[in-house]
């Protein structure tokens, strides 16, 4: 299949799962070696889960199917440019590349405006609208030290 065909699949998922109005119009497909590994669509309202975006759902399914948390060698095809949360998850999952059809500006014109989130993520903790309070406890650093010295740790 071509890049356009994988993107068409993501768009079809977005259309099919949003036509009843219960899901947002977003779809995603993860591909490895020219084979579709997983698909996802926005299920925020349906699952009452603000993290149930199409890309997140596709990543969860791909990791489960491939029995790994590392999706190197995979590509993500999304109906729309990923939001900051999904983009972060894509980086954590180590996907190689993202292809998307609509831009975040297209999404904003339909009421899905993530610009505020982009700004908040880039702001220093003390400048964010949600108050972030650092309470330094010595045990917090110790947990990382213990983890670093653990020969059985699984790095990711």
XYZ file of C-alpha atoms in Angstrom:
156
model
C 0.000 0.000 0.000
C 1.083 3.591 -0.555
C 1.352 6.408 1.995
C -1.857 7.856 0.572
C -3.686 4.544 1.011
C -2.620 4.249 4.658
C -3.736 7.851 5.220
C -7.038 7.077 3.499
C -7.511 4.219 5.977
C -6.937 6.637 8.881
C -9.418 9.077 7.352
C -11.988 6.294 6.885
C -11.616 5.337 10.569
C -12.147 8.975 11.536
C -15.243 9.278 9.366
C -16.771 5.913 10.269
C -16.372 6.325 14.017
C -17.457 9.959 14.252
C -20.596 9.946 12.115
C -22.826 9.145 15.119
C -21.417 12.171 16.958
C -20.108 10.138 19.901
C -16.447 10.191 18.868
C -14.184 12.944 17.588
C -13.240 12.850 13.883
C -9.773 11.360 14.261
C -8.257 8.088 13.061
C -4.791 6.533 13.132
C -3.004 3.559 11.616
C 0.384 2.098 12.610
C 2.334 0.314 9.899
C 5.418 -1.896 10.046
C 7.037 -3.465 6.987
C 4.156 -2.242 4.817
C 1.599 -4.085 6.987
C -1.044 -2.479 9.194
C -0.197 -3.426 12.782
C -2.944 -1.476 14.531
C -5.698 1.068 14.092
C -7.264 3.575 16.419
C -9.967 6.197 16.482
C -10.966 8.850 18.948
C -12.937 7.306 21.831
C -12.755 10.103 24.414
C -16.515 10.431 24.949
C -17.314 6.744 24.495
C -14.724 5.622 27.068
C -14.966 8.740 29.255
C -11.192 8.927 28.928
C -9.559 12.201 27.847
C -6.463 10.257 26.740
C -8.377 7.969 24.331
C -7.208 9.803 21.218
C -6.829 7.878 17.954
C -3.026 7.862 18.052
C -2.899 6.722 21.689
C -5.370 3.917 21.001
C -3.335 2.769 17.978
C -0.087 2.884 19.995
C -1.615 0.838 22.820
C -2.886 -1.772 20.365
C 0.436 -1.938 18.464
C 2.458 -2.361 21.663
C 0.157 -5.127 22.827
C 0.216 -6.895 19.462
C 4.003 -6.645 19.062
C 4.577 -7.306 22.785
C 6.863 -4.306 23.163
C 6.800 -0.688 24.277
C 9.274 0.266 21.537
C 7.747 0.840 18.110
C 10.965 1.593 16.221
C 10.559 0.538 12.628
C 6.911 1.624 12.600
C 5.164 4.557 10.950
C 2.046 6.318 12.167
C -0.573 7.575 9.713
C -3.007 10.030 11.280
C -6.056 11.746 9.895
C -4.816 14.938 11.559
C -1.598 16.399 12.944
C -1.152 14.918 16.436
C -1.930 17.025 19.500
C 0.831 17.623 22.098
C -0.233 14.604 24.196
C -0.235 12.254 21.211
C 3.017 13.697 19.892
C 4.632 13.000 23.266
C 3.315 9.422 23.223
C 4.671 8.981 19.689
C 8.114 10.054 20.887
C 7.912 7.761 23.947
C 6.893 4.863 21.677
C 9.870 5.655 19.403
C 7.905 5.574 16.146
C 10.076 6.420 13.135
C 7.815 8.803 11.235
C 4.400 10.476 11.270
C 2.272 11.086 8.184
C -0.839 13.218 8.642
C -3.572 14.575 6.382
C -5.208 17.571 8.115
C -3.269 20.192 10.066
C -3.851 21.321 13.635
C -5.255 24.528 12.127
C -7.867 22.483 10.245
C -8.774 20.810 13.557
C -8.948 24.179 15.320
C -11.425 25.458 12.735
C -13.697 22.516 13.696
C -13.444 23.282 17.423
C -10.415 21.136 18.304
C -7.970 23.925 19.156
C -4.815 22.595 20.799
C -2.824 25.839 20.617
C -3.375 26.473 24.338
C -1.934 23.026 25.135
C 1.122 23.661 22.959
C 1.719 26.912 24.874
C 1.202 25.335 28.296
C 3.557 22.415 27.593
C 6.299 24.861 26.603
C 5.752 27.158 29.596
C 7.904 26.908 32.706
C 6.041 25.055 35.502
C 5.566 28.242 37.527
C 3.980 29.956 34.495
C 1.367 27.308 33.676
C -2.323 27.907 34.284
C -2.591 24.669 36.270
C -0.564 25.300 39.381
C 2.537 23.085 39.547
C 4.137 22.943 42.996
C 7.539 21.340 43.523
C 7.787 19.765 46.970
C 11.342 18.423 47.153
C 11.522 15.242 49.230
C 14.815 13.378 49.578
C 13.088 10.035 48.975
C 12.086 11.192 45.504
C 15.676 11.365 44.264
C 16.541 8.149 46.112
C 13.923 6.220 44.121
C 15.745 7.185 40.903
C 19.135 6.243 42.378
C 17.831 2.800 43.362
C 16.287 2.318 39.925
C 19.509 3.330 38.155
C 21.531 0.783 40.123
C 19.040 -2.045 39.560
C 20.626 -4.567 37.147
C 17.164 -5.968 36.324
C 15.675 -2.669 35.144
C 14.132 -2.556 31.686
C 15.196 0.725 30.151
C 12.919 2.562 27.848
